[in-house]
PDB file of C-alpha atoms in Angstrom:
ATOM      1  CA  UNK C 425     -36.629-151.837  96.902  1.00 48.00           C
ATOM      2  CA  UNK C 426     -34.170-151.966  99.430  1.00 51.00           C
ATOM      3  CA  UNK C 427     -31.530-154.662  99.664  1.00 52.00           C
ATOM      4  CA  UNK C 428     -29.063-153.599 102.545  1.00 54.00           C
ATOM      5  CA  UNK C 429     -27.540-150.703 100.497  1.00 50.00           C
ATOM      6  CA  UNK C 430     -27.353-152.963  96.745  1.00 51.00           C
ATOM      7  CA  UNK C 431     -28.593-151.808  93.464  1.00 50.00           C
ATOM      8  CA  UNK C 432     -29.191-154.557  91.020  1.00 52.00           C
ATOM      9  CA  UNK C 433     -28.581-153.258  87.436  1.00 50.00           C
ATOM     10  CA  UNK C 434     -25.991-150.699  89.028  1.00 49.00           C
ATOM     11  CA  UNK C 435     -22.843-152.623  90.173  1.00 50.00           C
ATOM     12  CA  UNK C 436     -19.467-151.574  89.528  1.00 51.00           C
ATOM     13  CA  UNK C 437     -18.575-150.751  85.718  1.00 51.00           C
ATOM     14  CA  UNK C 438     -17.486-153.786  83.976  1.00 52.00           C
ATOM     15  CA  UNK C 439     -14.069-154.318  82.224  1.00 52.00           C
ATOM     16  CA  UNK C 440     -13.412-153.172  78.737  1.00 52.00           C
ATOM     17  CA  UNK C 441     -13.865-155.388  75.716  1.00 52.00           C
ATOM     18  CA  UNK C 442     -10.989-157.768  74.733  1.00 51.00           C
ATOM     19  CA  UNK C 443     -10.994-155.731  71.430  1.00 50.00           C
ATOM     20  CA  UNK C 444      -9.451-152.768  73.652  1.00 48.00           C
ATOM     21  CA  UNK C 445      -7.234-155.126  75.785  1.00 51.00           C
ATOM     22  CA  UNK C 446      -5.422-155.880  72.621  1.00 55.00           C
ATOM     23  CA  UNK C 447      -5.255-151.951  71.542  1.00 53.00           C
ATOM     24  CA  UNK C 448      -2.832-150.272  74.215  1.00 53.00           C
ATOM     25  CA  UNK C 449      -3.481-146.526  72.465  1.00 55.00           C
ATOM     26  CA  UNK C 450      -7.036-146.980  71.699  1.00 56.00           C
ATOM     27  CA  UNK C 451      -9.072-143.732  71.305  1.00 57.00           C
ATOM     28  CA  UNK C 452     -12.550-142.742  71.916  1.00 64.00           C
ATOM     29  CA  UNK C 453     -14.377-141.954  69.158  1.00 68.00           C
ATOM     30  CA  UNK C 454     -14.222-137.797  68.651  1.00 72.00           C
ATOM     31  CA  UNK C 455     -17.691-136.086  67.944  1.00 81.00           C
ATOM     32  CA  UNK C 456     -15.905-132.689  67.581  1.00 82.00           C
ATOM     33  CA  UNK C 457     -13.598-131.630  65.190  1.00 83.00           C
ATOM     34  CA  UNK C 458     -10.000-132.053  66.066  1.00 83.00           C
ATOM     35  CA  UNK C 459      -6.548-131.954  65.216  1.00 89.00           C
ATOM     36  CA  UNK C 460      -3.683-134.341  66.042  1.00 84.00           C
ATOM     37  CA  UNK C 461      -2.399-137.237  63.896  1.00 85.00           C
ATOM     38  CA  UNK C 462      -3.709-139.667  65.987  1.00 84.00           C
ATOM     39  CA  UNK C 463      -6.433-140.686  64.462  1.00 86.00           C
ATOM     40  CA  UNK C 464      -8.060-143.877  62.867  1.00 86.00           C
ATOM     41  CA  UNK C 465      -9.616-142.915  59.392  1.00 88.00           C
ATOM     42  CA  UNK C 466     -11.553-145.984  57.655  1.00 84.00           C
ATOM     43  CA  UNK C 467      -9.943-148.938  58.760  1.00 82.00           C
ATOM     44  CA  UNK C 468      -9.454-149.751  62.129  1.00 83.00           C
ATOM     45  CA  UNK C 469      -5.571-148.496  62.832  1.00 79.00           C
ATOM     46  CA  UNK C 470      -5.059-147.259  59.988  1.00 80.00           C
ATOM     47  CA  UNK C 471      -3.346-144.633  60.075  1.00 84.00           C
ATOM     48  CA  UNK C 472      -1.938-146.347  63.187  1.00 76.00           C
ATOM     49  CA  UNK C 473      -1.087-144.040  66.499  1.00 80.00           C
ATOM     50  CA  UNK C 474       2.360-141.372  66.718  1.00 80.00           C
ATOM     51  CA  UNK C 475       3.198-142.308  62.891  1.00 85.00           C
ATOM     52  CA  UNK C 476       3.123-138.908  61.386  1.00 89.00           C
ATOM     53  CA  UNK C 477       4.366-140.205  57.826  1.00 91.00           C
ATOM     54  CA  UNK C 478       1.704-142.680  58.137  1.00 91.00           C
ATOM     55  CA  UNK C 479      -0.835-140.167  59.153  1.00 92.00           C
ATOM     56  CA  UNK C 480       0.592-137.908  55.800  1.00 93.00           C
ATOM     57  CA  UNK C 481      -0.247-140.817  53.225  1.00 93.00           C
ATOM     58  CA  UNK C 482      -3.739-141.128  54.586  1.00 93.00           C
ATOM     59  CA  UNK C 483      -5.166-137.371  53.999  1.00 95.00           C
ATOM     60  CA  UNK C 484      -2.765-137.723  50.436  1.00 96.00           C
ATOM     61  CA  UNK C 485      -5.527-140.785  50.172  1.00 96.00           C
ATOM     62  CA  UNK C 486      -8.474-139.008  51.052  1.00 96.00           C
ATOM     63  CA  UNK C 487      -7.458-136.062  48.993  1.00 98.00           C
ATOM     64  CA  UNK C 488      -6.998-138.058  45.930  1.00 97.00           C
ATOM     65  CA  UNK C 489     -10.179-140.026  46.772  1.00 97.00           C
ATOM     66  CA  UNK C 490     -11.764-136.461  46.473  1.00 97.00           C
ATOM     67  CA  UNK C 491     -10.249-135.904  43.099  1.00 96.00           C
ATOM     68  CA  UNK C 492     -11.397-138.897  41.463  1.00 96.00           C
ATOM     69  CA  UNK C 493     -14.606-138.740  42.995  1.00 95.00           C
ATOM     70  CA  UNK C 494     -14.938-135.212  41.093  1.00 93.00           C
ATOM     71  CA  UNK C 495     -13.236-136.790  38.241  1.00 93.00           C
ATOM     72  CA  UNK C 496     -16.119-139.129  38.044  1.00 92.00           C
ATOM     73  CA  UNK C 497     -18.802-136.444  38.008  1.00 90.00           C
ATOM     74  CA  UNK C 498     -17.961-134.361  35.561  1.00 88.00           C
ATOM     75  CA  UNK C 499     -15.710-136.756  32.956  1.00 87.00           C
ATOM     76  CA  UNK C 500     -16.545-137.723  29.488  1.00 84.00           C
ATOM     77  CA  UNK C 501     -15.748-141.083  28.446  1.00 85.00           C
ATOM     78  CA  UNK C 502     -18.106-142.849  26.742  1.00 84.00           C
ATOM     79  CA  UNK C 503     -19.565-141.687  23.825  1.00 82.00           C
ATOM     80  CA  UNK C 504     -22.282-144.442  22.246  1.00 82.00           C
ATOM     81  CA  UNK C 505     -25.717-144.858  23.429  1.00 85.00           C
ATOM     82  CA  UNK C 506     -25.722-148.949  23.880  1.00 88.00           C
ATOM     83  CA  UNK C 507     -26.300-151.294  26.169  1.00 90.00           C
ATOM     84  CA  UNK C 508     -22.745-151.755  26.825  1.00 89.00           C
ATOM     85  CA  UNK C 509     -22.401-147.961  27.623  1.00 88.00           C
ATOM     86  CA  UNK C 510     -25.482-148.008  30.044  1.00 89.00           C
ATOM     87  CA  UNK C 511     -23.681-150.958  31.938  1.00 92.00           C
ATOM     88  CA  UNK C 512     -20.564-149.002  32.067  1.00 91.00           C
ATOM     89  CA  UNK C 513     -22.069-145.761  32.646  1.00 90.00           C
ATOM     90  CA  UNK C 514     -24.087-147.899  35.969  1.00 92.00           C
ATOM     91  CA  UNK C 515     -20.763-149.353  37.008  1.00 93.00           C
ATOM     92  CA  UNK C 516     -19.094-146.007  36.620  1.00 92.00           C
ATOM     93  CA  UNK C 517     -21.964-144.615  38.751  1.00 93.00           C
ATOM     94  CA  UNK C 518     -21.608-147.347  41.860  1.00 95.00           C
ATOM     95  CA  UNK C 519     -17.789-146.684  41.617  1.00 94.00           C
ATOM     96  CA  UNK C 520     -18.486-142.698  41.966  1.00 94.00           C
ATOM     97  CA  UNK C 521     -21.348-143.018  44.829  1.00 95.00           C
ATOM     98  CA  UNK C 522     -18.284-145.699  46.790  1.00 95.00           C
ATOM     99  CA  UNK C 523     -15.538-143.144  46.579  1.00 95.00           C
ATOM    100  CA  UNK C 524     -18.241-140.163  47.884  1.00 95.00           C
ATOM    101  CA  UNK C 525     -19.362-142.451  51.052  1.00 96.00           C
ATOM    102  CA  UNK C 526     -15.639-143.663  51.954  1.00 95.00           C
ATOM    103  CA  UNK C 527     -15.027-139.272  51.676  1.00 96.00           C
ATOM    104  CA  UNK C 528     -17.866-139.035  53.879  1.00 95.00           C
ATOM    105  CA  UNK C 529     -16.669-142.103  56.082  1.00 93.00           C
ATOM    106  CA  UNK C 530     -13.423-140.448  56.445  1.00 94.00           C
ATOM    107  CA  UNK C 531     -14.038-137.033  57.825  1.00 93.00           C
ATOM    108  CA  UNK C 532     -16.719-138.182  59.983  1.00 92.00           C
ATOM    109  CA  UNK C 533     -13.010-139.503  61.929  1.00 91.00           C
ATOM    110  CA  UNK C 534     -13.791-135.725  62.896  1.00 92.00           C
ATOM    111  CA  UNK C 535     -10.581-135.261  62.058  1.00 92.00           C
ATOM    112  CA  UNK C 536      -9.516-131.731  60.857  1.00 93.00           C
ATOM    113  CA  UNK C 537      -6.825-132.269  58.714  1.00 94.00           C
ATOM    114  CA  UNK C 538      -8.871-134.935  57.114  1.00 95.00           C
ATOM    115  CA  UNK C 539     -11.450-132.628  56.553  1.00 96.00           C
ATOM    116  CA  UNK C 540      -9.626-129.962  55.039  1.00 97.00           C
ATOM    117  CA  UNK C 541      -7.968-133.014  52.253  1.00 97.00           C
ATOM    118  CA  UNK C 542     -10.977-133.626  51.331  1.00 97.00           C
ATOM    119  CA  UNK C 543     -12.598-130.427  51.197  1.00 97.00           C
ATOM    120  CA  UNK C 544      -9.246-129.614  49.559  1.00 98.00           C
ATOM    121  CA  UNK C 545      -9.836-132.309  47.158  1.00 97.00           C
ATOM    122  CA  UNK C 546     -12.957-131.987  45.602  1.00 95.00           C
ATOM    123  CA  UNK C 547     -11.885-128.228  45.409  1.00 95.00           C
ATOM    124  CA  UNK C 548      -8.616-128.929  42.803  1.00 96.00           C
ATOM    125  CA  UNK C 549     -10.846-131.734  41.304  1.00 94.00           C
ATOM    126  CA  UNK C 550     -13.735-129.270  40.576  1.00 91.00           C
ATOM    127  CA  UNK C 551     -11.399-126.798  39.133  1.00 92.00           C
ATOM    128  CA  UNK C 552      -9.421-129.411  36.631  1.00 92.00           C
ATOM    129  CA  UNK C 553     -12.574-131.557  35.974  1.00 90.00           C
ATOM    130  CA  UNK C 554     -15.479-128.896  36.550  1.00 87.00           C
ATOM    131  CA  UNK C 555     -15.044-125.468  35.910  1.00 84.00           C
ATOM    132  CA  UNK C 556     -14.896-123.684  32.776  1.00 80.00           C
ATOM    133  CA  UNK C 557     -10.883-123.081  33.506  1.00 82.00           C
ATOM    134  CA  UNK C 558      -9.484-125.744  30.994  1.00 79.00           C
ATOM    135  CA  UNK C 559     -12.380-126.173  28.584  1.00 76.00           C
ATOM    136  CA  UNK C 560     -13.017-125.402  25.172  1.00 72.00           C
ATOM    137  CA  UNK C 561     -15.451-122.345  25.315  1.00 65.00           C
ATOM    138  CA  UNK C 562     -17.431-124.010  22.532  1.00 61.00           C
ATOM    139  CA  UNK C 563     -18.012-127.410  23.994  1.00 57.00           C
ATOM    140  CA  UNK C 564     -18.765-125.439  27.410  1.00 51.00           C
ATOM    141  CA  UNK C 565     -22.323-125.498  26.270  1.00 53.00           C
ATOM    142  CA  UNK C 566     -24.360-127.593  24.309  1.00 51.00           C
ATOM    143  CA  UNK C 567     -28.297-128.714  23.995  1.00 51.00           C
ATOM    144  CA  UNK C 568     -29.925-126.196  25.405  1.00 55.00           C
ATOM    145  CA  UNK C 569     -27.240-124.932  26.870  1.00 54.00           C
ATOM    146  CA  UNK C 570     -26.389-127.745  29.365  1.00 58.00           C
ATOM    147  CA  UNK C 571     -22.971-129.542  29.100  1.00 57.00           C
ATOM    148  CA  UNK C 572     -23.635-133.493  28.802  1.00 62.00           C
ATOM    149  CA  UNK C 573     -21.695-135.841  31.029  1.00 66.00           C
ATOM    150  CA  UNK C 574     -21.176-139.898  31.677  1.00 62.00           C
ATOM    151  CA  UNK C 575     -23.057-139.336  35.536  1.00 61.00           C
ATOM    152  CA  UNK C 576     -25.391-136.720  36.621  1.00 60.00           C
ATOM    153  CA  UNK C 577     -24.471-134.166  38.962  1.00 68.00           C
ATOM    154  CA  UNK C 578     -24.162-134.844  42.406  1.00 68.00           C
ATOM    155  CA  UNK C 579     -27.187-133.623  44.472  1.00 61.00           C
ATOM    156  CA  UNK C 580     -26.873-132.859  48.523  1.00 52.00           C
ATOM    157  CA  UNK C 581     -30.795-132.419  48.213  1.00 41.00           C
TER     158      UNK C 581
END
């Protein structure tokens, strides 16, 4: 339909958000890998734009989230079969699955250095928690031949 030249639906693009008004240095979201320390990873400006120490302490955070999350997998703790213990070993579980999804939350940033702490971080957490490096070659294996720990393994499928 013709109205002298006008599209209705298609007028001019409207103003950003007052969300952005208030954000001077707001980014677009990436959806490729990047690098640069500006960057918001988690929580909206954190680490904060041009703060390079800031931008430091977060991938120290992410690596050390990776680390734990490892830690979790593959640690030892409790040691009675109880009600008590299956409550733990559930709260331990929710705990482990958090710390994987905020990993997950935080290199989807797209962020390369990000990536590469976490990647990074369950790597050294693997090898101190994990592998075979620091264990005693006779607890290495147990019933039928499997090692027992607090959480199952982590499964990608």
């Amino acid at each position: 339909m013709n109205d002298g030249g006008h599209m209705h639906g298609m007028g001019t693009a409207a103003a950003p958000p007052p969300a952005m008004m208030n954000h001077p240095h707001r980014m677009m979201m990436h959806m490729t890998f990047f690098w640069g320390k500006n960057t918001e990873i988690l929580f909206d400006g954190w680490p904060g734009y041009d703060h390079l120490g800031m931008y430091v302490l977060a991938l120290a955070f992410v690596f050390l989230l990776a680390v734990v999350t490892e830690w979790l997998s593959h640690c030892k703790i409790l040691r009675r079969h109880s009600a008590a213990a299956a409550v733990a070993q559930t709260g331990m579980y929710v705990v482990r699955i958090g710390l994987a999804y905020m990993v997950m939350l935080a290199v989807m940033s797209f962020n390369a250095g990000v990536f590469l702490a976490a990647v990074a971080g369950h790597g050294v957490g693997f090898f101190f928690f994990g592998s075979r490096a620091f264990k005693n070659p006779a607890a290495v294996v147990g019933d039928g031949g499997k090692t027992a720990t607090d959480l199952p393994p982590m499964n990608c499928c």
